[in-house]
Amino acid sequence: MPILTRRNLLKASAVVGTYGIGVGIAGKFGMAEAAPEPQLLKAVKTQATLTDAGVTKNIMTWGDAGGDAGMPPVLRMTKGKPYAARLTNALDEPTTIHWHGLRIPNKMDGVPFMTQPYVYTGDSFDYAFSPPDAGTFWYHPHCNTLTQMGQGMTGVIVVDDPADPTFDSEVVLNLRDWRLGGDGQFIAAFRPRDAAKTGTYGTVRTANWHQEPQYDAPAGGLIRLRIAVTDVTRVFSLKMEGAEATVIAIDGNPVPKRFPLDLLLIGPGQRLDLAVRMPDSEGAVATLEDIRGTTPKTIARLRSVGASLKRNVGDLAALAENPVPKADLSSAEKISVTLSATAESAPVDSICGTLGYSFWAINKVTWAGDTADPTAPLAELKLGKSYILQLENLTPHVHPIHLHGMSFTVLSSSAGEVMPFVSDTYLIQSGESVELAFVADNLGDWLLHCHIIEHQKTGMTSYVRVV
Ligand code: C2O
Ligand code: CU
């Protein structure tokens, strides 16, 4: 699917000059804060064992300098502290890294054309920023994404807050599917008729690149279970069998009020932090399940080990709020964002990958593809001003709508009462209208798109400009 024609390459290289070079790590921080050693993230093609059918070829991931390349590493950062990563591209196509949910400067956002040049084969790009919020986030390329993400490039980020309450253990789950045939090899990434509906589902489900993995945890202990849905298509309805599970954060941000996990819908791009109280008896197993669809599916298991710690979820101190600015609702300007289907406009060739179809639109405009000359922004926002996105879904499908660079607070929904949670990705139901308030406090062009990648790549993408 990557379309690497000479003509495209020439076109693309012509625009590279407008960005200048990647931000140097040394110049990025003040004198006081020493620049950290960059974490090496080498984009590579490799193979992995995902099924009993044997080794799957053409896996894409990030390895480290030592050449180890399995599941993308869980990146650990600390709230408010400088972090640096050096992306080196050993793939045979361009790539970038987007840090999903991190409110960082535009130049670090990883969107080709919009915020940085492509990182071509053999080239490097230095990312450096200080994540302002603690929580569970994730990272992925923003180029030829159905292929690069579909074939493995989705990793989890944990931003620690040293002031967080202490858990007895932590389990991080990277949930995703793979589109593999019976021989364990990749099959066509999508079917057009499915892209025009829910998106094309994978055939093999995994958590941390394993089918139904089991993790040991202290009996009677409190586990912080960090879940990231990094799949390109699948929406989950999550439930925990055999243990008490309490939702403590959604999309990285602590929830205003904790509540028990019960069939919570969570879509591509979203994260969930749970406090799981393990069963008291040694050997007892708790099961995380997806009950969306006809038969419940096991995602992962947690097994109690040792003598019970007899912990109580009520003893867990609250997570500190993230410093996301609160919108001023009295002065906030409203922006309509309507999601619909379309039959119009042909997609433009792009070395960041086109699926060759247009099925979706935002405010009746279909994203033509990632080009140097995109359509006009959805809205031009003034730095520091408050806005309310009035998002409306006229389609018969759910869409996880993601805003880059800024986090919003959910104000109200036509679907019923909503908790005012803070997020970067809202899973909007068919027929739903929702109000999302935020402060435009981050300069630059910020994408707004559906995180079902086939929807994103067949029109359901736009952007806002903060000036
Ligand atoms: Cu997860 Cu455009 O992003
Ligand atoms: Cu969608």
Coordinates of N, CA, C and O and ligand atoms in Angstrom, one line a residue, residues 197-198 339 360 397-401 450-452 454-456 460, ligand 2:
K197 N -18.3 0.8 6.7 CA -19.2 0.5 7.9 C -18.3 0.6 9.1 O -17.8 1.7 9.5
T198 N -18.1 -0.5 9.9 CA -17.5 -0.4 11.2 C -16.0 -0.4 11.1 O -15.3 -0.2 12.1
L339 N -20.3 14.6 11.7 CA -19.7 13.4 11.1 C -20.8 12.8 10.2 O -21.9 12.5 10.6
W360 N -16.2 9.0 4.1 CA -16.6 9.7 5.3 C -16.3 11.2 5.1 O -15.4 11.6 4.4
H397 N -22.8 4.3 12.8 CA -21.7 3.6 13.4 C -21.1 4.5 14.5 O -21.2 5.7 14.5
V398 N -20.3 3.8 15.5 CA -19.6 4.6 16.5 C -18.3 5.0 15.9 O -17.7 4.4 15.0
H399 N -17.8 6.2 16.5 CA -16.5 6.7 16.0 C -15.7 7.2 17.2 O -16.2 8.1 17.9
P400 N -14.5 6.8 17.5 CA -13.7 7.3 18.5 C -12.9 8.6 17.9 O -12.0 8.4 17.1
I401 N -13.4 9.8 18.3 CA -12.9 11.0 17.7 C -11.8 11.5 18.5 O -12.0 11.8 19.7
C450 N -11.2 10.4 13.3 CA -11.7 9.2 13.8 C -10.5 8.3 14.0 O -9.6 8.2 13.1
H451 N -10.4 7.5 15.1 CA -9.3 6.6 15.3 C -9.5 5.2 14.8 O -8.7 4.3 15.0
I452 N -10.7 5.0 14.1 CA -10.8 3.7 13.3 C -10.0 4.1 12.1 O -10.5 5.0 11.3
E454 N -9.3 3.1 9.2 CA -10.0 3.1 7.8 C -10.9 4.3 7.7 O -11.1 4.8 6.6
H455 N -11.5 4.7 8.7 CA -12.4 5.9 8.7 C -11.5 7.1 8.5 O -11.8 8.0 7.7
Q456 N -10.5 7.2 9.3 CA -9.5 8.3 9.2 C -9.0 8.5 7.8 O -8.9 9.6 7.3
M460 N -12.6 10.8 7.3 CA -13.0 11.3 8.6 C -11.9 11.9 9.3 O -11.5 11.5 10.4
Ligands
CU2 CU -15.0 6.3 12.6

